[in-house]
Amino acid sequence: QVHLVESGGGVVQPGRSLRLSCAASGFTFSTYTMHWVRQAPGKRLEWVAILSYDGSNKNYADSVKGRFTISRDNSKNTLYLQMNSLRSEDTAVYYCARGGFGDSMYPGGYWGQGTLVTVSS
Amino acid sequence: EIVLTQSPGTLSLSPGERATLSCRASQSVNSTYLAWYQQKPGQAPRLLIYGASSRATAIPDRFSGRGSGTDFTLTISRLEPEDFAVYYCQQYGSSLWTFGQGTKVEIK
């Protein structure tokens, strides 16, 4: 069955960097759009970034644009989120989620368990 | 960017009662691209409804969605103990997702 496992979270100082990974299994990873979504403690879900199945198209929330980079390695069935210039407001649980097949639009039918990122001095 | 506003913020009900949750969009949403999720503490969101009214895999038929344009509704016909959670609406019809702020359904 579909399985998404995030890793790479932890405590980091403001201004530093962190890279999250999302290992996918149970489906043909290279044919699906993937997303990162985050949730600050006690807050709503906030979409972060999208990457098309072949890596050709990506988009970011305004709150992370210019600081975060989404990428994927289809040979390793892994999605990444490189987070630079981290701020305290980036503190959240980060989820990867599977989107649509190919270019189709579909909501998050499958999510990982999340990885906690805490930005604090 | 489409803003989704959910109401009420909290719904206090008893098991067996009917729950009606509202999601209003700042501009018209193609109903094909409106979804609802359930989230319990410490867990990832779980997709309930997509395309405004289609139930996701293995979702009980006590969950139903309807709506079009700017007004959408999620109804839980008879609340079971496991249904007390936070519910989010989402639009996914562009190269970004947006979520409502959530409605908490709590035990009265």
PDB file of C-alpha atoms in Angstrom:
ATOM      1  CA  GLN A   1       0.000   0.000   0.000  1.00  0.00           C
ATOM      2  CA  VAL A   2       0.981   3.655  -0.317  1.00  0.00           C
ATOM      3  CA  HIS A   3       3.506   4.736   2.279  1.00  0.00           C
ATOM      4  CA  LEU A   4       5.111   8.152   2.785  1.00  0.00           C
ATOM      5  CA  VAL A   5       7.778   8.617   5.447  1.00  0.00           C
ATOM      6  CA  GLU A   6       9.222  12.032   6.238  1.00  0.00           C
ATOM      7  CA  SER A   7      12.565  12.556   7.936  1.00  0.00           C
ATOM      8  CA  GLY A   8      15.100  15.285   8.597  1.00  0.00           C
ATOM      9  CA  GLY A   9      13.244  17.395  11.122  1.00  0.00           C
ATOM     10  CA  GLY A  10      14.800  18.697  14.299  1.00  0.00           C
ATOM     11  CA  VAL A  11      15.787  21.802  16.218  1.00  0.00           C
ATOM     12  CA  VAL A  12      17.636  24.468  14.232  1.00  0.00           C
ATOM     13  CA  GLN A  13      18.699  28.025  14.962  1.00  0.00           C
ATOM     14  CA  PRO A  14      17.147  30.961  13.110  1.00  0.00           C
ATOM     15  CA  GLY A  15      18.936  31.672   9.845  1.00  0.00           C
ATOM     16  CA  ARG A  16      20.214  28.135   9.458  1.00  0.00           C
ATOM     17  CA  SER A  17      19.206  25.452   6.936  1.00  0.00           C
ATOM     18  CA  LEU A  18      17.568  22.048   7.036  1.00  0.00           C
ATOM     19  CA  ARG A  19      16.648  19.480   4.401  1.00  0.00           C
ATOM     20  CA  LEU A  20      13.588  17.288   4.744  1.00  0.00           C
ATOM     21  CA  SER A  21      13.102  14.029   2.898  1.00  0.00           C
ATOM     22  CA  CYS A  22       9.987  12.024   2.086  1.00  0.00           C
ATOM     23  CA  ALA A  23      10.499   8.410   1.109  1.00  0.00           C
ATOM     24  CA  ALA A  24       7.661   6.999  -0.990  1.00  0.00           C
ATOM     25  CA  SER A  25       6.667   3.401  -1.572  1.00  0.00           C
ATOM     26  CA  GLY A  26       3.684   1.375  -2.753  1.00  0.00           C
ATOM     27  CA  PHE A  27       3.033   3.374  -5.916  1.00  0.00           C
ATOM     28  CA  THR A  28       4.814   4.606  -9.027  1.00  0.00           C
ATOM     29  CA  PHE A  29       6.337   7.732  -7.497  1.00  0.00           C
ATOM     30  CA  SER A  30       7.516   9.181 -10.810  1.00  0.00           C
ATOM     31  CA  THR A  31       3.930   9.545 -12.078  1.00  0.00           C
ATOM     32  CA  TYR A  32       2.481  11.649  -9.253  1.00  0.00           C
ATOM     33  CA  THR A  33       2.593  15.311  -8.287  1.00  0.00           C
ATOM     34  CA  MET A  34       3.832  15.772  -4.732  1.00  0.00           C
ATOM     35  CA  HIS A  35       3.257  18.457  -2.116  1.00  0.00           C
ATOM     36  CA  TRP A  36       4.660  19.692   1.164  1.00  0.00           C
ATOM     37  CA  VAL A  37       2.154  20.966   3.725  1.00  0.00           C
ATOM     38  CA  ARG A  38       2.963  22.247   7.203  1.00  0.00           C
ATOM     39  CA  GLN A  39       1.066  22.823  10.416  1.00  0.00           C
ATOM     40  CA  ALA A  40       2.315  25.081  13.192  1.00  0.00           C
ATOM     41  CA  PRO A  41       1.373  23.946  16.718  1.00  0.00           C
ATOM     42  CA  GLY A  42      -2.364  24.408  17.213  1.00  0.00           C
ATOM     43  CA  LYS A  43      -2.764  26.088  13.822  1.00  0.00           C
ATOM     44  CA  ARG A  44      -4.375  25.308  10.486  1.00  0.00           C
ATOM     45  CA  LEU A  45      -2.841  23.358   7.642  1.00  0.00           C
ATOM     46  CA  GLU A  46      -0.670  25.543   5.397  1.00  0.00           C
ATOM     47  CA  TRP A  47       0.318  24.425   1.925  1.00  0.00           C
ATOM     48  CA  VAL A  48       4.044  24.979   1.284  1.00  0.00           C
ATOM     49  CA  ALA A  49       5.050  23.718  -2.159  1.00  0.00           C
ATOM     50  CA  ILE A  50       4.137  21.563  -5.136  1.00  0.00           C
ATOM     51  CA  LEU A  51       6.307  19.662  -7.602  1.00  0.00           C
ATOM     52  CA  SER A  52       5.066  18.007 -10.759  1.00  0.00           C
ATOM     53  CA  TYR A  53       5.638  14.332 -11.407  1.00  0.00           C
ATOM     54  CA  ASP A  54       8.621  14.977 -13.678  1.00  0.00           C
ATOM     55  CA  GLY A  55      10.045  17.906 -11.727  1.00  0.00           C
ATOM     56  CA  SER A  56       9.350  20.389 -14.499  1.00  0.00           C
ATOM     57  CA  ASN A  57       6.831  22.546 -12.668  1.00  0.00           C
ATOM     58  CA  LYS A  58       6.937  23.822  -9.115  1.00  0.00           C
ATOM     59  CA  ASN A  59       5.247  26.470  -7.041  1.00  0.00           C
ATOM     60  CA  TYR A  60       5.587  27.842  -3.529  1.00  0.00           C
ATOM     61  CA  ALA A  61       3.558  29.623  -0.899  1.00  0.00           C
ATOM     62  CA  ASP A  62       4.489  33.296  -0.655  1.00  0.00           C
ATOM     63  CA  SER A  63       5.647  32.717   2.934  1.00  0.00           C
ATOM     64  CA  VAL A  64       8.515  30.455   1.792  1.00  0.00           C
ATOM     65  CA  LYS A  65       9.239  31.677  -1.731  1.00  0.00           C
ATOM     66  CA  GLY A  66      12.944  32.384  -2.225  1.00  0.00           C
ATOM     67  CA  ARG A  67      13.916  30.436   0.915  1.00  0.00           C
ATOM     68  CA  PHE A  68      12.612  26.895   0.332  1.00  0.00           C
ATOM     69  CA  THR A  69      13.271  24.598  -2.630  1.00  0.00           C
ATOM     70  CA  ILE A  70      11.262  21.500  -3.472  1.00  0.00           C
ATOM     71  CA  SER A  71      12.893  18.745  -5.497  1.00  0.00           C
ATOM     72  CA  ARG A  72      12.607  15.045  -6.168  1.00  0.00           C
ATOM     73  CA  ASP A  73      14.728  12.080  -7.179  1.00  0.00           C
ATOM     74  CA  ASN A  74      12.470   9.696  -9.037  1.00  0.00           C
ATOM     75  CA  SER A  75      15.198   7.071  -9.150  1.00  0.00           C
ATOM     76  CA  LYS A  76      15.162   7.024  -5.331  1.00  0.00           C
ATOM     77  CA  ASN A  77      11.402   7.542  -4.896  1.00  0.00           C
ATOM     78  CA  THR A  78      12.167  10.492  -2.666  1.00  0.00           C
ATOM     79  CA  LEU A  79      10.838  14.045  -2.332  1.00  0.00           C
ATOM     80  CA  TYR A  80      12.908  16.781  -0.702  1.00  0.00           C
ATOM     81  CA  LEU A  81      12.402  20.186   0.833  1.00  0.00           C
ATOM     82  CA  GLN A  82      15.503  22.332   1.251  1.00  0.00           C
ATOM     83  CA  MET A  83      14.756  25.031   3.811  1.00  0.00           C
ATOM     84  CA  ASN A  84      17.165  27.980   4.066  1.00  0.00           C
ATOM     85  CA  SER A  85      17.112  31.152   6.164  1.00  0.00           C
ATOM     86  CA  LEU A  86      14.766  29.532   8.646  1.00  0.00           C
ATOM     87  CA  ARG A  87      12.610  31.723  10.867  1.00  0.00           C
ATOM     88  CA  SER A  88      10.755  31.054  14.084  1.00  0.00           C
ATOM     89  CA  GLU A  89       7.484  31.150  12.148  1.00  0.00           C
ATOM     90  CA  ASP A  90       8.651  28.124  10.128  1.00  0.00           C
ATOM     91  CA  THR A  91       8.269  25.987  13.255  1.00  0.00           C
ATOM     92  CA  ALA A  92       5.745  23.305  12.325  1.00  0.00           C
ATOM     93  CA  VAL A  93       5.096  19.689  11.550  1.00  0.00           C
ATOM     94  CA  TYR A  94       5.924  19.197   7.862  1.00  0.00           C
ATOM     95  CA  TYR A  95       3.921  16.646   5.905  1.00  0.00           C
ATOM     96  CA  CYS A  96       4.489  15.335   2.414  1.00  0.00           C
ATOM     97  CA  ALA A  97       1.341  14.448   0.520  1.00  0.00           C
ATOM     98  CA  ARG A  98       0.607  12.757  -2.770  1.00  0.00           C
ATOM     99  CA  GLY A  99      -1.324  14.797  -5.268  1.00  0.00           C
ATOM    100  CA  GLY A 100      -2.672  13.888  -8.669  1.00  0.00           C
ATOM    101  CA  PHE A 101      -1.564  11.370 -11.250  1.00  0.00           C
ATOM    102  CA  GLY A 102       0.336  13.071 -14.049  1.00  0.00           C
ATOM    103  CA  ASP A 103      -1.075  16.531 -14.668  1.00  0.00           C
ATOM    104  CA  SER A 104      -4.406  15.781 -13.010  1.00  0.00           C
ATOM    105  CA  MET A 105      -5.504  17.738  -9.960  1.00  0.00           C
ATOM    106  CA  TYR A 106      -6.337  15.658  -6.940  1.00  0.00           C
ATOM    107  CA  PRO A 107      -6.316  16.411  -3.235  1.00  0.00           C
ATOM    108  CA  GLY A 108      -4.066  14.758  -0.678  1.00  0.00           C
ATOM    109  CA  GLY A 109      -5.287  11.197  -0.585  1.00  0.00           C
ATOM    110  CA  TYR A 110      -2.105  10.008   1.105  1.00  0.00           C
ATOM    111  CA  TRP A 111       0.002  11.787   3.712  1.00  0.00           C
ATOM    112  CA  GLY A 112       3.095  10.938   5.684  1.00  0.00           C
ATOM    113  CA  GLN A 113       3.145  11.002   9.481  1.00  0.00           C
ATOM    114  CA  GLY A 114       4.984  14.332   9.494  1.00  0.00           C
ATOM    115  CA  THR A 115       8.338  15.534  10.801  1.00  0.00           C
ATOM    116  CA  LEU A 116       8.659  18.328  13.348  1.00  0.00           C
ATOM    117  CA  VAL A 117      10.861  21.320  12.596  1.00  0.00           C
ATOM    118  CA  THR A 118      11.563  23.673  15.491  1.00  0.00           C
ATOM    119  CA  VAL A 119      13.361  26.932  14.778  1.00  0.00           C
ATOM    120  CA  SER A 120      14.717  28.332  18.001  1.00  0.00           C
ATOM    121  CA  SER A 121      17.874  29.851  19.381  1.00  0.00           C
TER     122      SER A 121
ATOM    123  CA  GLU B   1      -5.510  33.466  -3.942  1.00  0.00           C
ATOM    124  CA  ILE B   2      -8.800  31.929  -2.856  1.00  0.00           C
ATOM    125  CA  VAL B   3      -9.487  32.291   0.871  1.00  0.00           C
ATOM    126  CA  LEU B   4     -11.644  29.642   2.521  1.00  0.00           C
ATOM    127  CA  THR B   5     -13.578  30.553   5.663  1.00  0.00           C
ATOM    128  CA  GLN B   6     -15.095  27.787   7.756  1.00  0.00           C
ATOM    129  CA  SER B   7     -17.903  28.096  10.268  1.00  0.00           C
ATOM    130  CA  PRO B   8     -18.554  27.570  13.031  1.00  0.00           C
ATOM    131  CA  GLY B   9     -15.149  27.500  14.671  1.00  0.00           C
ATOM    132  CA  THR B  10     -16.355  24.911  17.176  1.00  0.00           C
ATOM    133  CA  LEU B  11     -19.405  22.669  17.082  1.00  0.00           C
ATOM    134  CA  SER B  12     -20.480  21.067  20.368  1.00  0.00           C
ATOM    135  CA  LEU B  13     -22.696  18.043  19.758  1.00  0.00           C
ATOM    136  CA  SER B  14     -23.583  14.681  21.260  1.00  0.00           C
ATOM    137  CA  PRO B  15     -23.040  11.277  19.655  1.00  0.00           C
ATOM    138  CA  GLY B  16     -25.926  10.443  17.353  1.00  0.00           C
ATOM    139  CA  GLU B  17     -26.570  14.080  16.447  1.00  0.00           C
ATOM    140  CA  ARG B  18     -26.200  15.610  12.997  1.00  0.00           C
ATOM    141  CA  ALA B  19     -23.259  17.893  12.251  1.00  0.00           C
ATOM    142  CA  THR B  20     -23.323  20.527   9.531  1.00  0.00           C
ATOM    143  CA  LEU B  21     -20.060  22.303   8.700  1.00  0.00           C
ATOM    144  CA  SER B  22     -19.758  25.237   6.335  1.00  0.00           C
ATOM    145  CA  CYS B  23     -16.948  26.380   4.032  1.00  0.00           C
ATOM    146  CA  ARG B  24     -17.249  29.680   2.173  1.00  0.00           C
ATOM    147  CA  ALA B  25     -14.812  30.760  -0.548  1.00  0.00           C
ATOM    148  CA  SER B  26     -13.741  34.325  -1.313  1.00  0.00           C
ATOM    149  CA  GLN B  27     -14.358  33.638  -4.991  1.00  0.00           C
ATOM    150  CA  SER B  28     -16.057  30.919  -6.954  1.00  0.00           C
ATOM    151  CA  VAL B  29     -14.452  27.484  -6.695  1.00  0.00           C
ATOM    152  CA  ASN B  30     -14.906  24.807  -9.309  1.00  0.00           C
ATOM    153  CA  SER B  31     -16.701  22.161  -7.255  1.00  0.00           C
ATOM    154  CA  THR B  32     -14.541  19.551  -8.909  1.00  0.00           C
ATOM    155  CA  TYR B  33     -11.686  20.849  -6.789  1.00  0.00           C
ATOM    156  CA  LEU B  34     -13.164  21.145  -3.293  1.00  0.00           C
ATOM    157  CA  ALA B  35     -12.215  18.605  -0.620  1.00  0.00           C
ATOM    158  CA  TRP B  36     -12.803  17.931   3.071  1.00  0.00           C
ATOM    159  CA  TYR B  37     -10.388  16.357   5.565  1.00  0.00           C
ATOM    160  CA  GLN B  38     -10.627  15.041   9.101  1.00  0.00           C
ATOM    161  CA  GLN B  39      -7.703  15.451  11.480  1.00  0.00           C
ATOM    162  CA  LYS B  40      -7.322  13.966  14.941  1.00  0.00           C
ATOM    163  CA  PRO B  41      -4.652  15.094  17.449  1.00  0.00           C
ATOM    164  CA  GLY B  42      -1.182  13.890  16.532  1.00  0.00           C
ATOM    165  CA  GLN B  43      -2.331  12.451  13.219  1.00  0.00           C
ATOM    166  CA  ALA B  44      -2.050  13.468   9.574  1.00  0.00           C
ATOM    167  CA  PRO B  45      -5.178  14.701   7.815  1.00  0.00           C
ATOM    168  CA  ARG B  46      -7.452  12.057   6.317  1.00  0.00           C
ATOM    169  CA  LEU B  47      -9.234  12.751   3.049  1.00  0.00           C
ATOM    170  CA  LEU B  48     -13.014  12.398   3.407  1.00  0.00           C
ATOM    171  CA  ILE B  49     -14.568  14.094   0.385  1.00  0.00           C
ATOM    172  CA  TYR B  50     -13.237  15.246  -2.986  1.00  0.00           C
ATOM    173  CA  GLY B  51     -14.958  16.905  -5.891  1.00  0.00           C
ATOM    174  CA  ALA B  52     -17.268  18.513  -3.312  1.00  0.00           C
ATOM    175  CA  SER B  53     -19.437  15.387  -2.954  1.00  0.00           C
ATOM    176  CA  SER B  54     -17.477  12.207  -3.699  1.00  0.00           C
ATOM    177  CA  ARG B  55     -16.452  10.089  -0.734  1.00  0.00           C
ATOM    178  CA  ALA B  56     -12.852   8.925  -0.638  1.00  0.00           C
ATOM    179  CA  THR B  57     -12.003   5.252  -0.304  1.00  0.00           C
ATOM    180  CA  ALA B  58     -13.386   3.558   2.830  1.00  0.00           C
ATOM    181  CA  ILE B  59     -15.186   6.673   4.100  1.00  0.00           C
ATOM    182  CA  PRO B  60     -18.521   5.783   5.741  1.00  0.00           C
ATOM    183  CA  ASP B  61     -21.678   7.022   4.071  1.00  0.00           C
ATOM    184  CA  ARG B  62     -22.635   9.094   7.116  1.00  0.00           C
ATOM    185  CA  PHE B  63     -20.217  11.664   5.654  1.00  0.00           C
ATOM    186  CA  SER B  64     -21.606  13.683   2.755  1.00  0.00           C
ATOM    187  CA  GLY B  65     -20.610  16.858   0.964  1.00  0.00           C
ATOM    188  CA  ARG B  66     -22.437  19.271  -1.238  1.00  0.00           C
ATOM    189  CA  GLY B  67     -22.218  22.759  -2.611  1.00  0.00           C
ATOM    190  CA  SER B  68     -21.094  24.868  -5.527  1.00  0.00           C
ATOM    191  CA  GLY B  69     -19.725  28.294  -6.331  1.00  0.00           C
ATOM    192  CA  THR B  70     -18.673  29.824  -3.021  1.00  0.00           C
ATOM    193  CA  ASP B  71     -20.683  27.772  -0.503  1.00  0.00           C
ATOM    194  CA  PHE B  72     -19.919  24.202   0.477  1.00  0.00           C
ATOM    195  CA  THR B  73     -21.147  21.967   3.283  1.00  0.00           C
ATOM    196  CA  LEU B  74     -19.941  18.810   4.985  1.00  0.00           C
ATOM    197  CA  THR B  75     -22.628  16.856   6.825  1.00  0.00           C
ATOM    198  CA  ILE B  76     -22.119  14.015   9.274  1.00  0.00           C
ATOM    199  CA  SER B  77     -25.539  12.436   9.551  1.00  0.00           C
ATOM    200  CA  ARG B  78     -25.109  10.719  12.925  1.00  0.00           C
ATOM    201  CA  LEU B  79     -21.982  11.413  14.926  1.00  0.00           C
ATOM    202  CA  GLU B  80     -20.008   8.402  16.070  1.00  0.00           C
ATOM    203  CA  PRO B  81     -17.488   8.707  18.943  1.00  0.00           C
ATOM    204  CA  GLU B  82     -14.599   8.524  16.457  1.00  0.00           C
ATOM    205  CA  ASP B  83     -15.926  11.513  14.476  1.00  0.00           C
ATOM    206  CA  PHE B  84     -14.991  14.093  17.095  1.00  0.00           C
ATOM    207  CA  ALA B  85     -12.065  15.840  15.440  1.00  0.00           C
ATOM    208  CA  VAL B  86     -11.094  18.914  13.423  1.00  0.00           C
ATOM    209  CA  TYR B  87     -12.363  19.216   9.863  1.00  0.00           C
ATOM    210  CA  TYR B  88     -10.746  21.257   7.086  1.00  0.00           C
ATOM    211  CA  CYS B  89     -12.003  22.228   3.658  1.00  0.00           C
ATOM    212  CA  GLN B  90      -9.492  22.621   0.836  1.00  0.00           C
ATOM    213  CA  GLN B  91      -9.448  23.836  -2.723  1.00  0.00           C
ATOM    214  CA  TYR B  92      -6.987  22.119  -5.050  1.00  0.00           C
ATOM    215  CA  GLY B  93      -7.898  23.493  -8.462  1.00  0.00           C
ATOM    216  CA  SER B  94      -4.682  25.289  -9.264  1.00  0.00           C
ATOM    217  CA  SER B  95      -0.959  24.820  -8.765  1.00  0.00           C
ATOM    218  CA  LEU B  96      -1.422  25.532  -5.093  1.00  0.00           C
ATOM    219  CA  TRP B  97      -3.659  24.268  -2.328  1.00  0.00           C
ATOM    220  CA  THR B  98      -5.498  26.418   0.175  1.00  0.00           C
ATOM    221  CA  PHE B  99      -7.162  25.281   3.391  1.00  0.00           C
ATOM    222  CA  GLY B 100      -9.824  26.705   5.618  1.00  0.00           C
ATOM    223  CA  GLN B 101      -9.019  27.421   9.247  1.00  0.00           C
ATOM    224  CA  GLY B 102     -10.868  24.339  10.457  1.00  0.00           C
ATOM    225  CA  THR B 103     -13.985  23.464  12.446  1.00  0.00           C
ATOM    226  CA  LYS B 104     -13.575  21.519  15.663  1.00  0.00           C
ATOM    227  CA  VAL B 105     -16.377  19.058  16.383  1.00  0.00           C
ATOM    228  CA  GLU B 106     -16.308  18.399  20.113  1.00  0.00           C
ATOM    229  CA  ILE B 107     -18.378  16.276  22.467  1.00  0.00           C
ATOM    230  CA  LYS B 108     -21.073  18.238  24.240  1.00  0.00           C
TER     231      LYS B 108
END
